[in-house]
Every structure is written in C-alpha cells, then in structure tokens.
Tab-separated table of N, CA and C in Angstrom:
chain	number	residue	atom	x	y	z
A	1	UNK	N	167.897	-52.075	139.050
A	1	UNK	CA	169.310	-52.324	138.947
A	1	UNK	C	170.017	-51.027	138.598
A	2	UNK	N	171.212	-50.921	139.094
A	2	UNK	CA	171.991	-49.713	138.869
A	2	UNK	C	172.249	-49.510	137.376
A	3	UNK	N	172.709	-50.552	136.690
A	3	UNK	CA	172.989	-50.487	135.254
A	3	UNK	C	172.619	-51.821	134.623
A	4	UNK	N	172.056	-51.776	133.438
A	4	UNK	CA	171.606	-52.977	132.732
A	4	UNK	C	172.762	-53.699	132.049
A	5	UNK	N	173.662	-52.933	131.464
A	5	UNK	CA	174.708	-53.520	130.614
A	5	UNK	C	175.483	-54.662	131.270
A	6	UNK	N	175.880	-54.574	132.534
A	6	UNK	CA	176.633	-55.679	133.134
A	6	UNK	C	175.849	-56.996	133.220
A	7	UNK	N	174.523	-56.934	133.196
A	7	UNK	CA	173.704	-58.144	133.317
A	7	UNK	C	173.389	-58.816	131.989
A	8	UNK	N	173.576	-58.116	130.887
A	8	UNK	CA	173.156	-58.661	129.593
A	8	UNK	C	173.867	-59.958	129.228
A	9	UNK	N	175.157	-60.037	129.444
A	9	UNK	CA	175.898	-61.253	129.079
A	9	UNK	C	175.363	-62.469	129.827
A	10	UNK	N	175.007	-62.306	131.100
A	10	UNK	CA	174.448	-63.400	131.893
A	10	UNK	C	173.156	-63.907	131.263
A	11	UNK	N	172.203	-62.994	131.000
A	11	UNK	CA	170.911	-63.400	130.456
A	11	UNK	C	171.037	-63.971	129.048
A	12	UNK	N	171.899	-63.387	128.227
A	12	UNK	CA	172.083	-63.897	126.869
A	12	UNK	C	172.752	-65.264	126.899
A	13	UNK	N	173.599	-65.519	127.881
A	13	UNK	CA	174.264	-66.825	127.999
A	13	UNK	C	173.276	-67.948	128.295
A	14	UNK	N	172.161	-67.620	128.940
A	14	UNK	CA	171.168	-68.654	129.248
A	14	UNK	C	170.045	-68.694	128.215
A	15	UNK	N	170.271	-68.064	127.060
A	15	UNK	CA	169.327	-68.178	125.957
A	15	UNK	C	168.272	-67.095	125.860
A	16	UNK	N	168.387	-66.057	126.659
A	16	UNK	CA	167.437	-64.951	126.556
A	16	UNK	C	167.924	-63.995	125.467
A	17	UNK	N	166.999	-63.539	124.634
A	17	UNK	CA	167.351	-62.642	123.534
A	17	UNK	C	166.667	-61.292	123.715
A	18	UNK	N	167.380	-60.235	123.361
A	18	UNK	CA	166.797	-58.890	123.438
A	18	UNK	C	165.710	-58.740	122.385
A	19	UNK	N	164.540	-58.298	122.821
A	19	UNK	CA	163.447	-58.043	121.881
A	19	UNK	C	163.120	-56.558	121.793
A	20	UNK	N	163.543	-55.793	122.773
A	20	UNK	CA	163.323	-54.339	122.761
A	20	UNK	C	164.321	-53.699	123.706
A	21	UNK	N	164.696	-52.487	123.384
A	21	UNK	CA	165.557	-51.723	124.288
A	21	UNK	C	165.301	-50.242	124.076
A	22	UNK	N	165.383	-49.507	125.177
A	22	UNK	CA	165.149	-48.066	125.148
A	22	UNK	C	166.287	-47.402	125.915
A	23	UNK	N	166.956	-46.429	125.279
A	23	UNK	CA	168.042	-45.742	125.972
A	23	UNK	C	167.512	-44.770	127.024
A	24	UNK	N	168.377	-44.477	127.982
A	24	UNK	CA	168.076	-43.464	129.003
A	24	UNK	C	169.391	-42.774	129.309
A	25	UNK	N	169.494	-41.525	128.930
A	25	UNK	CA	170.774	-40.838	129.065
A	25	UNK	C	171.777	-41.499	128.133
A	26	UNK	N	172.960	-41.782	128.611
A	26	UNK	CA	173.979	-42.424	127.790
A	26	UNK	C	174.036	-43.929	127.949
A	27	UNK	N	173.014	-44.516	128.564
A	27	UNK	CA	173.003	-45.966	128.817
A	27	UNK	C	171.639	-46.530	128.427
A	28	UNK	N	171.447	-47.800	128.706
A	28	UNK	CA	170.143	-48.409	128.469
A	28	UNK	C	169.210	-48.079	129.630
A	29	UNK	N	167.989	-47.679	129.318
A	29	UNK	CA	166.978	-47.414	130.337
A	29	UNK	C	166.213	-48.667	130.683
A	30	UNK	N	165.819	-49.404	129.630
A	30	UNK	CA	165.260	-50.723	129.869
A	30	UNK	C	165.473	-51.613	128.672
A	31	UNK	N	165.479	-52.899	128.935
A	31	UNK	CA	165.653	-53.934	127.921
A	31	UNK	C	164.634	-55.018	128.210
A	32	UNK	N	164.017	-55.529	127.157
A	32	UNK	CA	163.145	-56.691	127.305
A	32	UNK	C	163.876	-57.877	126.704
A	33	UNK	N	163.943	-58.956	127.476
A	33	UNK	CA	164.590	-60.202	127.067
A	33	UNK	C	163.523	-61.292	127.014
A	34	UNK	N	163.619	-62.183	126.038
A	34	UNK	CA	162.650	-63.276	125.927
A	34	UNK	C	163.370	-64.575	125.629
A	35	UNK	N	162.816	-65.643	126.142
A	35	UNK	CA	163.341	-66.977	125.896
A	35	UNK	C	162.742	-67.951	126.884
A	36	UNK	N	162.665	-69.199	126.478
A	36	UNK	CA	162.134	-70.235	127.368
A	36	UNK	C	160.701	-69.941	127.802
A	37	UNK	N	159.934	-69.280	126.947
A	37	UNK	CA	158.559	-68.952	127.287
A	37	UNK	C	158.415	-67.844	128.308
A	38	UNK	N	159.494	-67.109	128.561
A	38	UNK	CA	159.496	-66.040	129.566
A	38	UNK	C	159.940	-64.743	128.910
A	39	UNK	N	159.347	-63.651	129.343
A	39	UNK	CA	159.788	-62.326	128.929
A	39	UNK	C	160.188	-61.576	130.193
A	40	UNK	N	161.381	-61.017	130.193
A	40	UNK	CA	161.931	-60.353	131.369
A	40	UNK	C	162.339	-58.939	130.977
A	41	UNK	N	161.902	-57.954	131.765
A	41	UNK	CA	162.297	-56.576	131.505
A	41	UNK	C	163.273	-56.138	132.584
A	42	UNK	N	164.420	-55.661	132.164
A	42	UNK	CA	165.399	-55.079	133.077
A	42	UNK	C	165.310	-53.569	132.914
A	43	UNK	N	165.206	-52.846	134.023
A	43	UNK	CA	165.099	-51.392	133.959
A	43	UNK	C	166.037	-50.777	134.981
A	44	UNK	N	166.733	-49.741	134.567
A	44	UNK	CA	167.679	-49.082	135.471
A	44	UNK	C	166.939	-48.261	136.524
A	45	UNK	N	167.592	-48.072	137.669
A	45	UNK	CA	167.012	-47.239	138.724
A	45	UNK	C	166.715	-45.837	138.197
A	46	UNK	N	167.628	-45.285	137.419
A	46	UNK	CA	167.445	-43.925	136.903
A	46	UNK	C	166.229	-43.835	135.989
A	47	UNK	N	166.014	-44.840	135.154
A	47	UNK	CA	164.860	-44.842	134.259
A	47	UNK	C	163.557	-44.945	135.041
A	48	UNK	N	163.526	-45.807	136.051
A	48	UNK	CA	162.329	-45.930	136.896
A	48	UNK	C	162.060	-44.609	137.612
A	49	UNK	N	163.107	-43.998	138.148
A	49	UNK	CA	162.945	-42.736	138.878
A	49	UNK	C	162.358	-41.646	137.989
A	50	UNK	N	162.752	-41.609	136.724
A	50	UNK	CA	162.213	-40.605	135.806
A	50	UNK	C	160.788	-40.934	135.375
A	51	UNK	N	160.489	-42.220	135.143
A	51	UNK	CA	159.174	-42.631	134.645
A	51	UNK	C	158.127	-42.675	135.751
A	52	UNK	N	158.485	-43.234	136.912
A	52	UNK	CA	157.540	-43.396	138.022
A	52	UNK	C	158.250	-43.075	139.335
A	53	UNK	N	158.436	-41.794	139.637
A	53	UNK	CA	159.193	-41.395	140.824
A	53	UNK	C	158.705	-42.036	142.126
A	54	UNK	N	157.417	-42.335	142.222
A	54	UNK	CA	156.886	-42.924	143.460
A	54	UNK	C	157.449	-44.314	143.737
A	55	UNK	N	158.038	-44.960	142.728
A	55	UNK	CA	158.594	-46.304	142.900
A	55	UNK	C	160.119	-46.317	142.970
A	56	UNK	N	160.753	-45.168	142.844
A	56	UNK	CA	162.217	-45.103	142.755
A	56	UNK	C	162.919	-45.697	143.969
A	57	UNK	N	162.453	-45.377	145.172
A	57	UNK	CA	163.117	-45.890	146.375
A	57	UNK	C	163.016	-47.406	146.466
A	58	UNK	N	161.850	-47.961	146.111
A	58	UNK	CA	161.690	-49.420	146.150
A	58	UNK	C	162.602	-50.104	145.139
A	59	UNK	N	162.732	-49.527	143.965
A	59	UNK	CA	163.603	-50.123	142.950
A	59	UNK	C	165.038	-50.186	143.453
A	60	UNK	N	165.473	-49.137	144.102
A	60	UNK	CA	166.840	-49.091	144.615
A	60	UNK	C	167.051	-50.050	145.783
A	61	UNK	N	165.972	-50.460	146.449
A	61	UNK	CA	166.079	-51.371	147.598
A	61	UNK	C	166.295	-52.819	147.180
A	62	UNK	N	166.183	-53.110	145.891
A	62	UNK	CA	166.518	-54.446	145.414
A	62	UNK	C	165.374	-55.414	145.216
A	63	UNK	N	164.148	-54.992	145.337
A	63	UNK	CA	163.021	-55.876	145.061
A	63	UNK	C	162.969	-56.167	143.566
A	64	UNK	N	162.467	-57.345	143.214
A	64	UNK	CA	162.302	-57.686	141.800
A	64	UNK	C	161.091	-56.957	141.240
A	65	UNK	N	161.233	-56.448	140.056
A	65	UNK	CA	160.137	-55.844	139.312
A	65	UNK	C	159.926	-56.732	138.091
A	66	UNK	N	158.854	-57.489	138.068
A	66	UNK	CA	158.586	-58.404	136.965
A	66	UNK	C	157.606	-57.768	135.997
A	67	UNK	N	157.789	-58.029	134.705
A	67	UNK	CA	156.942	-57.475	133.644
A	67	UNK	C	156.391	-58.641	132.855
A	68	UNK	N	155.062	-58.768	132.820
A	68	UNK	CA	154.440	-59.888	132.120
A	68	UNK	C	153.437	-59.336	131.126
A	69	UNK	N	153.653	-59.635	129.846
A	69	UNK	CA	152.729	-59.191	128.809
A	69	UNK	C	151.550	-60.153	128.751
A	70	UNK	N	150.345	-59.595	128.718
A	70	UNK	CA	149.121	-60.393	128.699
A	70	UNK	C	148.232	-59.957	127.543
A	71	UNK	N	147.293	-60.828	127.166
A	71	UNK	CA	146.355	-60.509	126.093
A	71	UNK	C	145.130	-59.748	126.591
A	72	UNK	N	144.801	-59.885	127.878
A	72	UNK	CA	143.565	-59.297	128.408
A	72	UNK	C	143.806	-58.718	129.803
A	73	UNK	N	144.077	-57.436	129.870
A	73	UNK	CA	144.357	-56.777	131.149
A	73	UNK	C	143.123	-56.758	132.042
A	74	UNK	N	141.926	-56.715	131.429
A	74	UNK	CA	140.690	-56.740	132.222
A	74	UNK	C	140.580	-58.039	133.008
A	75	UNK	N	140.921	-59.151	132.376
A	75	UNK	CA	140.862	-60.455	133.054
A	75	UNK	C	141.847	-60.507	134.219
A	76	UNK	N	143.018	-59.898	134.045
A	76	UNK	CA	144.009	-59.854	135.128
A	76	UNK	C	143.443	-59.074	136.307
A	77	UNK	N	142.858	-57.920	136.024
A	77	UNK	CA	142.304	-57.108	137.114
A	77	UNK	C	141.169	-57.840	137.831
A	78	UNK	N	140.347	-58.562	137.082
A	78	UNK	CA	139.280	-59.342	137.729
A	78	UNK	C	139.874	-60.440	138.600
A	79	UNK	N	140.869	-61.132	138.074
A	79	UNK	CA	141.476	-62.251	138.805
A	79	UNK	C	142.185	-61.792	140.078
A	80	UNK	N	142.704	-60.569	140.077
A	80	UNK	CA	143.471	-60.075	141.220
A	80	UNK	C	142.709	-59.043	142.052
A	81	UNK	N	141.399	-58.961	141.853
A	81	UNK	CA	140.587	-58.016	142.635
A	81	UNK	C	140.843	-58.261	144.123
A	82	UNK	N	141.097	-57.187	144.840
A	82	UNK	CA	141.361	-57.302	146.273
A	82	UNK	C	142.833	-57.428	146.634
A	83	UNK	N	143.676	-57.718	145.663
A	83	UNK	CA	145.119	-57.791	145.919
A	83	UNK	C	145.688	-56.368	145.936
A	84	UNK	N	146.750	-56.133	146.705
A	84	UNK	CA	147.319	-54.780	146.769
A	84	UNK	C	147.951	-54.358	145.445
A	85	UNK	N	147.535	-53.201	144.960
A	85	UNK	CA	148.106	-52.658	143.732
A	85	UNK	C	149.319	-51.797	144.062
A	86	UNK	N	150.328	-51.889	143.218
A	86	UNK	CA	151.483	-50.995	143.315
A	86	UNK	C	151.169	-49.692	142.588
A	87	UNK	N	150.429	-49.805	141.478
A	87	UNK	CA	149.956	-48.631	140.750
A	87	UNK	C	148.725	-49.024	139.944
A	88	UNK	N	147.794	-48.074	139.746
A	88	UNK	CA	146.575	-48.367	139.001
A	88	UNK	C	146.846	-48.444	137.500
A	89	UNK	N	145.847	-48.893	136.772
A	89	UNK	CA	145.949	-48.985	135.312
A	89	UNK	C	146.395	-47.639	134.747
A	90	UNK	N	147.315	-47.725	133.788
A	90	UNK	CA	147.818	-46.516	133.138
A	90	UNK	C	148.220	-46.857	131.721
A	91	UNK	N	148.327	-45.845	130.879
A	91	UNK	CA	148.846	-46.011	129.529
A	91	UNK	C	150.255	-45.446	129.536
A	92	UNK	N	151.218	-46.231	129.060
A	92	UNK	CA	152.623	-45.836	129.128
A	92	UNK	C	153.070	-45.061	127.897
A	93	UNK	N	154.241	-44.464	128.002
A	93	UNK	CA	154.841	-43.746	126.880
A	93	UNK	C	155.248	-44.686	125.755
A	94	UNK	N	155.360	-45.998	126.035
A	94	UNK	CA	155.747	-46.954	124.993
A	94	UNK	C	154.557	-47.749	124.474
A	95	UNK	N	153.320	-47.288	124.756
A	95	UNK	CA	152.136	-47.848	124.126
A	95	UNK	C	151.453	-48.998	124.825
A	96	UNK	N	151.793	-49.271	126.059
A	96	UNK	CA	151.162	-50.379	126.785
A	96	UNK	C	150.120	-49.847	127.759
A	97	UNK	N	149.104	-50.676	128.009
A	97	UNK	CA	148.192	-50.447	129.122
A	97	UNK	C	148.702	-51.341	130.232
A	98	UNK	N	149.020	-50.760	131.387
A	98	UNK	CA	149.655	-51.512	132.468
A	98	UNK	C	148.895	-51.355	133.772
A	99	UNK	N	149.068	-52.352	134.630
A	99	UNK	CA	148.625	-52.270	136.015
A	99	UNK	C	149.653	-53.047	136.833
A	100	UNK	N	149.972	-52.552	138.020
A	100	UNK	CA	151.005	-53.205	138.832
A	100	UNK	C	150.459	-53.711	140.151
A	101	UNK	N	150.935	-54.887	140.543
A	101	UNK	CA	150.532	-55.509	141.806
A	101	UNK	C	151.763	-55.902	142.605
A	102	UNK	N	151.582	-55.996	143.909
A	102	UNK	CA	152.612	-56.564	144.778
A	102	UNK	C	152.222	-58.006	145.037
A	103	UNK	N	153.072	-58.919	144.641
A	103	UNK	CA	152.776	-60.324	144.895
A	103	UNK	C	153.133	-60.641	146.344
A	104	UNK	N	152.660	-61.771	146.882
A	104	UNK	CA	152.858	-62.047	148.304
A	104	UNK	C	154.312	-62.011	148.785
A	105	UNK	N	155.272	-62.266	147.928
A	105	UNK	CA	156.678	-62.212	148.314
A	105	UNK	C	157.231	-60.800	148.388
A	106	UNK	N	156.411	-59.800	148.052
A	106	UNK	CA	156.847	-58.409	148.125
A	106	UNK	C	157.359	-57.842	146.819
A	107	UNK	N	157.431	-58.671	145.789
A	107	UNK	CA	157.923	-58.192	144.498
A	107	UNK	C	156.816	-57.487	143.735
A	108	UNK	N	157.198	-56.562	142.884
A	108	UNK	CA	156.240	-55.841	142.068
A	108	UNK	C	156.101	-56.552	140.731
A	109	UNK	N	154.875	-56.842	140.343
A	109	UNK	CA	154.614	-57.495	139.060
A	109	UNK	C	153.764	-56.551	138.223
A	110	UNK	N	154.289	-56.167	137.069
A	110	UNK	CA	153.560	-55.323	136.133
A	110	UNK	C	152.980	-56.203	135.048
A	111	UNK	N	151.670	-56.106	134.863
A	111	UNK	CA	151.005	-56.786	133.757
A	111	UNK	C	150.749	-55.732	132.694
A	112	UNK	N	151.117	-56.030	131.450
A	112	UNK	CA	151.007	-55.053	130.369
A	112	UNK	C	150.315	-55.663	129.166
A	113	UNK	N	149.438	-54.876	128.561
A	113	UNK	CA	148.761	-55.280	127.332
A	113	UNK	C	149.055	-54.226	126.275
A	114	UNK	N	149.524	-54.687	125.137
A	114	UNK	CA	149.757	-53.779	124.024
A	114	UNK	C	148.524	-53.794	123.126
A	115	UNK	N	148.313	-52.731	122.327
A	115	UNK	CA	147.085	-52.623	121.544
A	115	UNK	C	146.759	-53.890	120.781
A	116	UNK	N	145.457	-54.116	120.714
A	116	UNK	CA	144.976	-55.304	120.027
A	116	UNK	C	144.390	-56.326	120.970
A	117	UNK	N	144.606	-56.192	122.277
A	117	UNK	CA	144.047	-57.153	123.229
A	117	UNK	C	142.986	-56.505	124.084
A	118	UNK	N	142.184	-57.265	124.768
A	118	UNK	CA	141.193	-56.875	125.778
A	118	UNK	C	140.466	-55.566	125.552
A	119	UNK	N	140.086	-54.906	126.623
A	119	UNK	CA	139.349	-53.657	126.691
A	119	UNK	C	138.180	-53.731	125.784
C-alpha cells in the first residue's frame, strides 16, 4: 500500500487493534493489527522496497501480502514442501524467522516465528 495511515481507521472500526508499529521515514513503515483471531500486517511500498527490494514491484502491483505468526516454522516448511516460495527462510531485523510462499491465488503469505518456537 502506498500509505498505511489512511487505512487505519477502517481496520480499527472493525475491531482490529494495533499491536506493533515501526516508522519508515516520516510515516509508518508497517503496522500489525490483531482481532477476531487474525493478525494482519500492513506495510508501505517504500518500507518493502527498502527491506526486500526484490519484492518492491509486486507490492506496488496490488497483490495481498499476508503475515501469519506461527509457533513452528519447520512444520510450515514441511507442510508446504514443493509449493513455490517467494523468499527462503530468513531472520529479520525485527527478530522473526520468516519464510514466504505464493498461495494459489497469487498472494504472498509470510509465515513468521518469533524466538521461543520451533527450530
């Protein structure tokens, strides 16, 4: 998304609450929202371009980038063996172990495990 701020009122109106946010430049780079048993990460195009330049063009094209926190990243990789990866397992600047897949609809789904789970 071009900018996160215009979308916050919509998500907060449906009961999603901010659980984390990271600035990027003079705006929000990403925000994690949670509610209804769902966690949703909104990330600006500029933040994605700086963090993972290889995905910048896809982010700008409007595909959904979903972020799902899991307890066992190894189990996710076993379950999705053979599925197309968007990016291999990596450790992020914010402390997560992540791996990304393209789901059949073309959207990118990032599975993330924070310390204390799996491995």
